[in-house]
XYZ file of N, CA and C in Angstrom:
723
model
N 31.215 158.681 171.582
C 30.500 157.976 172.369
C 31.616 157.586 173.620
N 31.383 157.612 174.795
C 32.214 157.394 176.109
C 32.031 155.920 176.412
N 33.156 155.451 176.095
C 33.484 153.850 176.327
C 34.374 153.556 177.309
N 33.777 152.998 178.707
C 34.623 152.627 179.661
C 34.843 151.536 180.117
N 35.551 150.379 179.884
C 35.922 149.141 180.168
C 36.541 148.441 180.994
N 35.967 147.841 181.596
C 36.401 147.125 183.204
C 37.215 145.843 183.128
N 36.951 144.973 182.394
C 38.012 143.729 182.637
C 39.445 144.175 182.253
N 40.167 144.924 182.523
C 41.539 145.516 182.169
C 42.580 145.151 183.362
N 43.187 144.232 183.450
C 44.080 143.899 184.482
C 45.650 144.373 183.957
N 46.134 144.205 185.570
C 47.448 144.860 185.297
C 48.231 144.034 186.460
N 49.412 143.569 186.338
C 50.251 143.023 187.416
C 51.637 143.256 187.330
N 51.977 144.244 188.272
C 53.535 144.921 188.788
C 54.205 143.749 189.002
N 55.418 143.801 188.564
C 56.603 142.871 189.222
C 56.679 143.158 190.247
N 57.111 144.423 190.462
C 57.467 144.999 191.687
C 56.637 144.627 192.899
N 55.720 143.911 192.830
C 54.524 143.684 193.799
C 54.745 141.975 193.488
N 54.541 141.539 192.599
C 54.407 140.168 192.738
C 55.836 139.403 193.424
N 56.702 140.101 192.981
C 57.969 139.540 193.591
C 58.278 139.515 195.125
N 57.567 140.180 195.787
C 57.148 140.184 197.231
C 56.522 139.173 197.468
N 55.841 138.193 196.785
C 55.163 137.104 197.288
C 56.021 135.783 197.348
N 56.026 135.189 198.283
C 57.089 134.229 198.408
C 56.950 132.751 197.011
N 57.922 132.516 196.786
C 57.947 131.391 195.472
C 57.055 130.264 196.054
N 56.644 129.725 196.865
C 56.033 128.696 197.082
C 54.861 129.157 197.277
N 54.312 130.114 197.633
C 53.025 130.892 197.988
C 52.458 131.242 196.008
N 53.600 131.420 195.593
C 52.936 131.956 194.060
C 52.809 130.721 193.176
N 53.544 129.693 193.170
C 53.160 128.373 192.436
C 53.516 128.851 191.520
N 52.626 128.139 190.339
C 52.619 128.565 189.001
C 52.364 129.840 188.212
N 51.743 130.336 189.230
C 51.025 131.662 188.743
C 52.321 132.763 187.845
N 51.650 133.232 186.582
C 52.590 133.588 185.845
C 53.591 133.123 184.886
N 53.726 131.796 185.142
C 54.697 131.008 184.400
C 54.372 130.357 183.049
N 52.930 130.345 183.040
C 52.525 129.636 181.648
C 53.273 130.516 180.189
N 53.498 130.021 179.275
C 53.910 130.588 177.783
C 52.503 131.844 177.806
N 51.566 131.792 178.163
C 50.663 133.035 177.896
C 51.057 134.006 178.340
N 51.037 133.642 179.898
C 51.322 134.883 180.855
C 52.702 135.336 180.664
N 53.592 134.647 180.265
C 54.933 135.303 180.012
C 54.991 136.070 178.801
N 54.448 135.584 178.416
C 54.039 136.654 176.594
C 53.485 137.836 176.993
N 52.421 138.016 177.940
C 51.551 138.868 178.252
C 52.158 139.823 179.547
N 52.963 139.297 180.127
C 53.651 140.079 181.372
C 53.737 141.410 181.028
N 54.414 141.745 179.973
C 55.166 143.196 179.686
C 53.374 144.002 179.604
N 52.609 143.759 179.002
C 51.344 144.352 178.505
C 50.887 144.769 180.148
N 50.932 143.615 181.225
C 49.863 143.632 182.297
C 50.671 144.749 183.045
N 52.176 144.786 183.262
C 52.953 145.866 183.512
C 53.007 147.246 183.365
N 52.544 147.197 182.112
C 52.393 148.656 181.514
C 51.199 149.334 181.746
N 51.454 150.814 182.082
C 49.953 151.522 182.499
C 50.046 152.644 180.910
N 50.917 153.490 180.866
C 50.843 154.766 179.630
C 51.571 154.569 178.833
N 52.185 153.285 178.216
C 52.763 153.360 176.726
C 52.172 152.810 175.963
N 51.999 151.317 175.804
C 51.394 150.807 174.909
C 50.142 150.743 175.089
N 49.873 150.852 176.390
C 48.120 150.560 176.523
C 47.513 151.623 176.491
N 47.761 152.829 176.646
C 47.395 154.338 176.027
C 47.209 154.475 174.687
N 48.315 153.910 174.023
C 48.011 154.315 172.426
C 47.002 152.987 171.902
N 46.914 151.784 172.425
C 45.846 150.861 172.649
C 44.387 151.172 172.517
N 44.150 152.162 173.603
C 43.156 152.718 174.008
C 42.697 153.570 173.019
N 43.653 154.726 172.711
C 43.171 155.728 171.745
C 42.880 154.841 170.305
N 43.680 154.009 169.845
C 43.744 153.081 168.497
C 42.031 152.494 168.396
N 41.590 151.940 169.822
C 39.964 151.286 169.736
C 39.143 152.116 170.175
N 39.528 153.104 170.626
C 38.040 154.260 171.175
C 37.934 154.081 172.583
N 38.578 153.800 173.392
C 38.237 153.727 174.738
C 38.670 154.538 175.580
N 37.849 155.125 175.890
C 37.778 156.282 176.969
C 38.392 156.251 178.068
N 37.854 155.062 178.851
C 38.673 154.834 179.951
C 38.672 153.251 180.504
N 39.849 152.980 181.130
C 40.002 151.781 181.889
C 40.042 151.807 183.217
N 39.267 150.819 183.741
C 39.075 150.411 185.332
C 39.980 149.561 185.646
N 41.283 149.617 186.214
C 42.212 148.756 186.301
C 42.204 147.702 187.264
N 42.667 146.580 187.521
C 42.578 145.609 188.276
C 43.449 144.736 188.440
N 43.624 144.257 189.774
C 45.228 143.197 189.795
C 44.758 141.968 189.448
N 45.766 141.420 188.337
C 45.355 139.992 187.907
C 45.993 139.146 188.780
N 45.527 138.142 189.316
C 45.834 137.343 190.204
C 45.595 137.509 191.495
N 45.421 136.501 192.403
C 44.671 136.756 193.910
C 45.491 137.708 194.874
N 46.959 137.538 194.552
C 47.810 138.618 194.917
C 47.907 138.384 197.052
N 47.330 139.512 197.503
C 47.196 139.230 198.595
C 46.520 138.203 199.207
N 46.142 137.467 198.655
C 45.225 136.265 199.307
C 46.160 135.039 199.541
N 47.222 135.375 198.834
C 48.285 134.214 198.564
C 49.082 134.448 199.998
N 49.454 135.608 200.875
C 49.920 135.401 201.788
C 48.927 135.514 202.897
N 49.620 135.587 204.195
C 48.627 135.373 205.531
C 47.696 136.346 205.854
N 46.994 136.009 206.638
C 45.847 136.985 207.152
C 46.669 138.639 207.531
N 48.011 138.341 208.334
C 48.423 139.170 208.902
C 49.429 140.049 208.154
N 49.860 139.113 206.936
C 50.608 140.153 205.733
C 49.879 140.621 204.581
N 48.767 139.832 204.676
C 47.695 140.421 203.467
C 47.623 142.204 203.459
N 46.985 142.497 204.512
C 46.662 143.929 204.125
C 47.759 144.740 203.731
N 48.736 144.719 204.175
C 50.078 145.816 204.072
C 50.165 145.766 202.366
N 50.232 144.275 202.219
C 50.406 144.048 200.629
C 49.036 144.587 199.946
N 48.382 144.381 200.041
C 46.871 145.138 199.397
C 47.193 146.838 199.578
N 47.600 147.117 200.565
C 47.594 148.948 200.567
C 48.831 149.197 199.994
N 49.891 148.767 199.592
C 51.199 148.974 199.099
C 50.794 148.866 197.679
N 50.049 147.590 196.987
C 49.294 147.352 195.813
C 48.625 148.536 195.280
N 47.432 148.995 196.151
C 46.776 149.927 195.817
C 47.016 151.278 195.863
N 48.207 151.853 196.550
C 49.513 153.041 196.331
C 49.835 152.973 195.512
N 50.417 151.915 194.789
C 51.249 151.989 193.367
C 50.291 152.151 192.382
N 49.439 151.549 192.256
C 48.425 151.826 191.287
C 48.173 153.308 191.124
N 47.576 153.955 192.682
C 47.020 155.000 192.242
C 48.220 156.056 191.853
N 49.684 155.994 192.465
C 50.645 156.685 191.778
C 50.781 156.583 190.316
N 50.495 155.269 189.710
C 50.854 155.131 188.292
C 49.951 155.686 187.651
N 48.563 156.195 187.910
C 47.357 156.480 187.070
C 47.268 157.843 187.384
N 48.035 158.866 188.136
C 47.549 160.032 188.891
C 47.869 160.850 187.613
N 48.363 160.918 186.621
C 48.812 161.478 185.770
C 47.811 161.783 184.693
N 46.931 160.375 184.664
C 45.972 160.499 183.553
C 44.464 159.836 184.292
N 43.827 161.177 185.040
C 42.733 160.975 185.672
C 41.492 160.677 184.693
N 41.894 160.982 183.540
C 40.416 160.787 182.841
C 40.486 159.735 181.943
N 41.619 158.975 182.196
C 41.776 157.848 181.370
C 41.872 156.474 182.173
N 41.961 156.946 183.425
C 41.997 155.378 184.496
C 41.477 155.821 185.632
N 40.756 154.819 186.210
C 40.296 154.383 187.486
C 40.995 152.981 187.769
N 40.571 152.420 188.844
C 40.790 151.196 189.338
C 39.757 150.628 190.465
N 39.970 149.292 190.494
C 39.050 148.825 191.274
C 40.104 148.153 192.726
N 40.005 148.481 194.017
C 40.724 147.995 194.768
C 41.096 146.524 194.852
N 42.307 146.464 195.407
C 42.880 145.047 195.286
C 42.739 144.774 197.095
N 41.813 143.878 197.390
C 41.486 143.429 198.957
C 42.122 142.559 199.550
N 42.584 142.452 200.769
C 43.347 141.045 201.608
C 42.254 140.266 202.011
N 41.329 139.850 200.896
C 39.947 138.898 201.396
C 40.403 137.812 202.496
N 41.698 137.323 203.025
C 41.847 136.176 204.225
C 41.611 137.355 205.127
N 41.558 138.197 205.244
C 41.520 139.248 206.445
C 40.151 140.076 206.041
N 39.008 139.658 206.136
C 37.755 140.622 205.949
C 37.655 142.065 206.401
N 37.897 142.134 207.989
C 37.506 143.464 208.322
C 38.755 144.631 207.750
N 40.034 143.945 207.664
C 41.052 144.814 206.995
C 40.807 144.691 205.453
N 40.013 143.928 205.412
C 39.819 144.229 203.425
C 38.991 145.473 203.427
N 37.752 145.344 204.116
C 36.843 146.290 204.269
C 37.283 147.883 204.574
N 38.597 147.854 205.306
C 38.879 149.307 205.793
C 39.812 149.722 204.351
N 40.399 148.825 203.685
C 41.304 148.798 202.785
C 40.322 149.488 201.484
N 39.324 148.926 201.482
C 38.245 149.231 200.669
C 38.055 151.067 200.350
N 37.804 150.963 201.833
C 37.257 152.574 202.091
C 38.450 153.226 202.003
N 39.464 153.004 202.334
C 40.590 153.882 202.245
C 40.942 154.061 200.822
N 40.966 153.275 199.397
C 41.318 153.169 198.293
C 40.224 153.995 197.744
N 39.154 153.960 198.017
C 37.992 155.142 197.726
C 38.023 156.285 198.122
N 38.339 156.470 199.180
C 38.278 157.808 199.666
C 39.807 158.658 199.423
N 40.772 158.039 199.878
C 41.784 158.604 199.306
C 42.269 158.633 198.033
N 41.825 157.505 197.113
C 42.918 157.520 195.651
C 41.391 157.609 194.866
N 40.262 157.678 195.144
C 39.156 157.765 194.108
C 38.739 156.489 193.423
N 39.116 155.558 193.857
C 38.918 154.069 193.560
C 37.206 153.930 193.396
N 37.138 153.118 192.492
C 35.616 153.102 191.942
C 34.985 152.027 192.467
N 35.463 150.914 193.393
C 34.663 149.820 194.011
C 36.103 148.764 194.085
N 35.737 147.851 194.150
C 36.486 146.510 194.387
C 36.420 145.389 193.628
N 37.677 144.324 193.224
C 37.330 143.325 192.596
C 37.881 142.141 193.275
N 37.173 141.097 193.367
C 37.161 140.093 194.153
C 37.310 139.013 193.132
N 38.364 137.892 193.164
C 38.596 137.137 192.391
C 37.968 135.701 193.128
N 36.904 135.325 192.979
C 36.688 133.974 192.972
C 36.611 133.658 194.467
N 36.957 132.511 194.608
C 36.579 131.931 196.362
C 37.895 132.693 197.083
N 38.097 132.629 198.221
C 38.894 132.936 199.081
C 39.461 131.288 200.376
N 40.151 130.981 199.751
C 40.553 129.800 200.948
C 39.383 128.747 200.882
N 38.695 128.392 199.592
C 37.406 127.726 199.192
C 36.339 128.190 200.042
N 36.439 129.078 200.219
C 34.937 130.160 200.768
C 34.472 130.923 199.962
N 33.317 130.635 199.669
C 32.282 131.535 199.212
C 31.976 133.150 199.611
N 31.519 133.902 199.012
C 30.962 135.170 199.618
C 30.201 135.049 200.559
N 29.271 134.083 200.408
C 28.097 134.157 201.140
C 28.265 133.550 202.800
N 29.626 133.624 203.154
C 30.010 133.230 204.171
C 30.037 134.419 205.128
N 29.552 134.311 206.281
C 29.094 135.411 207.171
C 30.501 136.083 207.456
N 31.706 135.771 207.795
C 32.723 136.317 207.674
C 32.908 137.522 206.846
N 32.510 137.650 205.463
C 32.728 138.159 204.556
C 31.720 139.503 204.490
N 30.763 139.649 205.586
C 29.693 140.765 205.603
C 30.237 141.861 205.674
N 31.476 142.296 206.655
C 32.149 143.632 206.513
C 32.236 144.438 205.301
N 32.904 143.449 204.181
C 33.247 143.900 203.122
C 31.905 144.383 202.333
N 30.849 143.806 202.276
C 29.420 144.119 201.884
C 28.789 145.270 202.132
N 29.127 145.083 203.634
C 28.482 146.508 204.525
C 29.366 147.503 204.006
N 30.499 147.588 204.079
C 31.268 148.723 203.484
C 30.822 149.158 202.107
N 30.779 148.597 201.414
C 30.843 148.653 200.027
C 29.443 149.704 199.722
N 28.689 149.236 200.481
C 27.036 149.711 200.649
C 27.560 151.227 201.374
N 27.996 151.375 202.529
C 28.436 152.410 203.061
C 28.890 153.544 202.020
N 29.529 152.914 201.304
C 30.626 154.087 200.202
C 30.014 153.891 199.039
N 28.873 153.275 198.892
C 28.005 153.488 197.483
C 28.602 152.935 196.303
N 29.942 151.937 196.479
C 30.535 151.551 195.548
C 30.139 149.836 195.028
N 30.466 149.625 193.717
C 30.310 148.064 193.587
C 31.602 147.253 193.886
N 31.048 145.845 193.704
C 31.926 144.762 194.090
C 31.936 143.948 192.760
N 32.891 143.767 192.059
C 33.034 143.378 190.814
C 33.759 141.679 191.102
N 33.051 140.649 190.779
C 33.221 139.633 191.031
C 33.614 138.728 189.701
N 35.317 138.726 189.852
C 35.791 138.188 188.991
C 35.751 136.363 188.870
N 35.994 135.690 188.149
C 36.329 134.343 187.997
C 37.477 133.623 188.868
N 37.338 132.927 189.591
C 38.345 132.419 190.276
C 38.431 130.792 190.055
N 39.636 130.093 190.574
C 39.657 128.848 190.467
C 38.290 128.103 191.209
N 38.267 126.963 190.816
C 37.241 126.193 191.677
C 37.952 125.691 193.223
N 37.357 125.280 194.189
C 37.381 124.603 195.344
C 38.607 123.451 194.837
N 39.308 123.078 195.731
C 40.431 122.388 195.498
C 39.855 120.815 195.058
N 38.640 120.231 195.669
C 38.041 119.446 195.393
C 37.674 119.264 194.309
N 36.956 120.004 193.573
C 36.083 120.017 192.627
C 36.990 120.260 191.490
N 38.473 120.610 191.486
C 39.230 121.004 190.670
C 39.777 119.432 190.280
N 40.065 118.489 191.395
C 40.745 117.518 191.429
C 39.710 116.117 190.726
N 38.481 116.543 191.123
C 37.327 115.509 190.578
C 36.965 115.824 189.178
N 36.965 117.337 188.947
C 36.614 117.509 187.274
C 37.684 117.746 186.170
N 38.636 117.936 186.835
C 39.867 118.350 185.710
C 41.529 117.766 186.086
N 41.621 116.461 186.436
C 42.412 115.974 186.621
C 42.349 114.638 186.038
N 43.638 113.733 186.351
C 43.654 112.399 186.327
C 43.415 112.129 184.571
N 43.946 113.122 183.703
C 43.814 112.996 182.336
C 45.358 112.460 181.896
N 45.405 111.351 181.125
C 46.806 110.962 180.790
C 47.783 111.878 179.715
N 46.560 112.651 178.898
C 47.024 113.752 177.926
C 46.548 115.010 177.536
N 46.899 115.711 176.852
C 46.620 117.035 176.364
C 46.404 117.777 177.953
N 47.229 117.709 178.675
C 46.908 118.177 180.102
C 46.887 119.734 179.998
N 47.631 120.327 179.057
C 47.745 121.565 178.457
C 46.107 122.192 178.486
N 45.390 121.365 177.749
C 44.233 121.974 177.277
C 43.376 121.743 178.174
N 43.243 120.659 179.372
C 42.726 120.649 180.080
C 42.709 121.760 181.306
N 43.663 122.115 181.236
C 43.976 123.450 182.094
C 43.545 124.533 181.948
N 43.482 124.422 180.420
C 42.740 125.870 180.182
C 41.616 125.508 180.008
N 40.879 124.772 180.083
C 39.530 124.354 180.211
C 38.955 124.765 181.629
N 39.686 124.099 182.483
C 39.248 124.474 183.885
C 39.436 125.638 184.262
N 40.159 126.535 183.644
C 40.512 128.213 183.908
C 39.287 129.073 182.912
N 40.153 129.622 182.070
C 39.400 130.641 181.117
C 38.397 129.978 180.168
N 38.521 128.511 179.686
C 37.880 127.807 179.133
C 36.422 127.222 179.228
N 36.143 126.996 180.674
C 34.747 126.766 181.183
C 34.727 126.910 182.452
N 35.942 126.569 183.288
C 35.655 125.951 184.799
C 35.496 127.677 185.502
N 36.212 128.696 184.896
C 36.061 129.873 185.953
C 35.032 130.714 185.474
N 34.059 130.407 184.504
C 32.936 130.910 184.334
C 31.856 130.297 184.759
N 31.660 128.676 184.932
C 30.665 128.182 185.495
C 30.464 128.541 187.173
N 31.936 128.186 187.413
C 32.261 128.574 188.949
C 31.784 130.016 189.321
N 31.673 130.971 188.736
C 31.154 132.318 189.030
C 29.906 132.439 188.996
N 29.339 131.931 187.994
C 27.770 131.357 188.092
C 27.311 130.597 189.074
N 27.946 129.889 189.771
C 27.544 129.056 190.782
C 27.841 130.027 192.285
N 28.742 130.675 192.217
C 28.894 131.924 193.320
C 27.839 132.429 193.080
N 27.034 133.574 192.171
C 26.331 134.134 191.909
C 24.791 133.412 192.506
N 24.838 132.117 191.744
C 23.316 131.593 192.685
C 23.485 131.399 193.893
N 24.826 131.020 194.607
C 25.094 130.754 196.031
C 24.483 132.304 196.893
N 24.854 133.235 196.255
C 24.814 134.470 196.898
C 22.858 134.837 196.925
N 22.521 134.295 196.044
C 20.989 134.384 195.766
C 20.331 133.731 197.024
N 20.554 132.138 196.887
C 20.098 131.229 197.771
C 20.261 131.365 199.335
N 21.466 132.315 199.287
C 21.808 132.556 201.079
C 21.020 133.749 201.303
N 20.564 134.320 200.381
C 19.824 135.796 200.511
C 20.753 136.988 201.220
N 21.784 137.160 200.345
C 22.719 138.064 200.465
C 21.670 139.323 200.158
N 21.400 139.010 198.741
C 20.603 140.373 198.342
C 19.620 140.629 198.550
N 19.035 139.781 199.715
C 17.719 140.401 200.454
C 18.191 140.886 201.827
N 19.428 140.616 202.357
C 19.728 141.167 203.500
C 20.367 142.518 203.317
N 20.954 142.669 201.814
C 21.804 143.873 201.411
C 21.123 144.404 200.173
N 19.879 144.654 200.117
C 19.386 145.193 198.895
C 20.060 146.169 197.949
N 20.932 147.139 198.830
C 21.410 148.171 198.275
C 22.780 147.458 197.525
N 23.353 146.229 197.648
C 24.368 146.069 197.227
C 24.572 146.034 195.879
N 25.695 146.271 195.264
C 25.652 146.307 193.815
C 27.024 145.258 193.233
N 26.720 144.467 192.571
C 27.522 143.275 192.642
C 27.437 143.284 190.795
N 28.624 143.382 190.393
C 28.994 143.122 189.144
C 29.739 141.795 188.401
N 28.977 141.362 187.726
C 29.884 140.036 187.161
C 30.165 140.486 185.459
N 30.910 139.747 185.014
C 31.595 139.888 183.407
C 31.294 138.876 182.586
N 32.186 138.716 181.427
C 32.170 137.761 180.510
C 30.681 137.603 180.032
N 29.625 138.427 179.700
C 28.407 138.187 179.245
C 27.535 137.261 180.073
N 27.723 137.598 181.375
C 26.989 136.933 182.459
C 27.368 135.563 183.044
N 28.622 135.710 182.933
C 29.321 133.992 183.233
C 28.434 133.061 183.201
N 27.566 132.572 182.132
C 26.884 131.716 182.056
C 25.528 131.731 182.509
N 25.223 132.207 183.039
C 24.196 132.750 184.009
C 22.858 132.784 182.711
N 22.971 134.111 181.699
C 21.980 134.411 181.108
C 21.472 133.224 180.255
N 22.129 131.896 179.887
C 21.629 130.873 179.094
C 20.758 129.945 179.824
N 21.056 130.183 181.271
C 19.974 129.083 182.320
C 19.324 130.044 182.935
N 18.777 131.111 182.741
C 18.270 131.923 183.259
C 16.767 131.449 183.550
N 16.072 131.056 182.439
C 14.810 130.855 182.741
C 14.642 129.438 183.552
N 15.582 128.810 183.531
C 15.620 127.546 184.436
C 15.820 127.829 185.912
N 16.752 128.760 186.040
C 17.017 129.274 187.318
C 15.682 130.163 187.845
N 15.228 130.730 187.025
C 13.912 131.291 187.840
C 12.962 130.638 187.977
N 12.639 129.372 187.558
C 11.648 128.325 188.258
C 12.232 128.177 189.367
N 13.282 127.898 189.713
C 13.903 127.745 190.945
C 13.402 128.561 191.910
N 13.729 129.824 191.761
C 13.660 131.081 192.718
C 11.537 131.481 192.714
N 11.348 131.025 191.835
C 9.814 131.685 192.046
C 9.107 130.694 193.314
N 8.204 131.229 194.067
C 7.412 130.710 195.122
C 6.774 129.741 194.337
């Protein structure tokens, strides 16, 4: 049986070091991230061995972290182009084992649409991964329409990956605790916050009529539905006329 896995992240140090430290913040500094950093940078050594050992036919790689979105709208597109080109170079020797989602400069939507098209046509990438909000804006904002339109034109999906909630939400929900702050940070991210945020993001797209306006749009989400399945019955009641 052919098994293709999608939540397969990479992070290349030679790209991360191009992001100013003040923009990068604490990304990659936690003990967990420090531990897995060599794995995220690896393509053909331990990663391939692990794939063979676990029966994975192909991985669709994607950049871990918001990357280009930490840069200005002027600098982000060149960074994303460089990252995607580097990914393509690193996986070129194993076309039957790796593909990739394009890394997009979401702070510059028109440039992001162009970079998606370039990555698909030049490198054979199979879509794009978008990590949550962009400057606290959801994808139902009209400014992101060019990305949807280009994905439809190319016939490729957009994978909506969890991202951090808006700063005001994070401040209200996940701050001002005097103890166990490390656990609280984990709950705010991969323990709970990321996934509830993605579920809300998808519901916003429905309410905003994005799927009515773009019926051919292919949107993918992971993590067993990002909390949506367990609330599907209740949500369906809201959307029924």
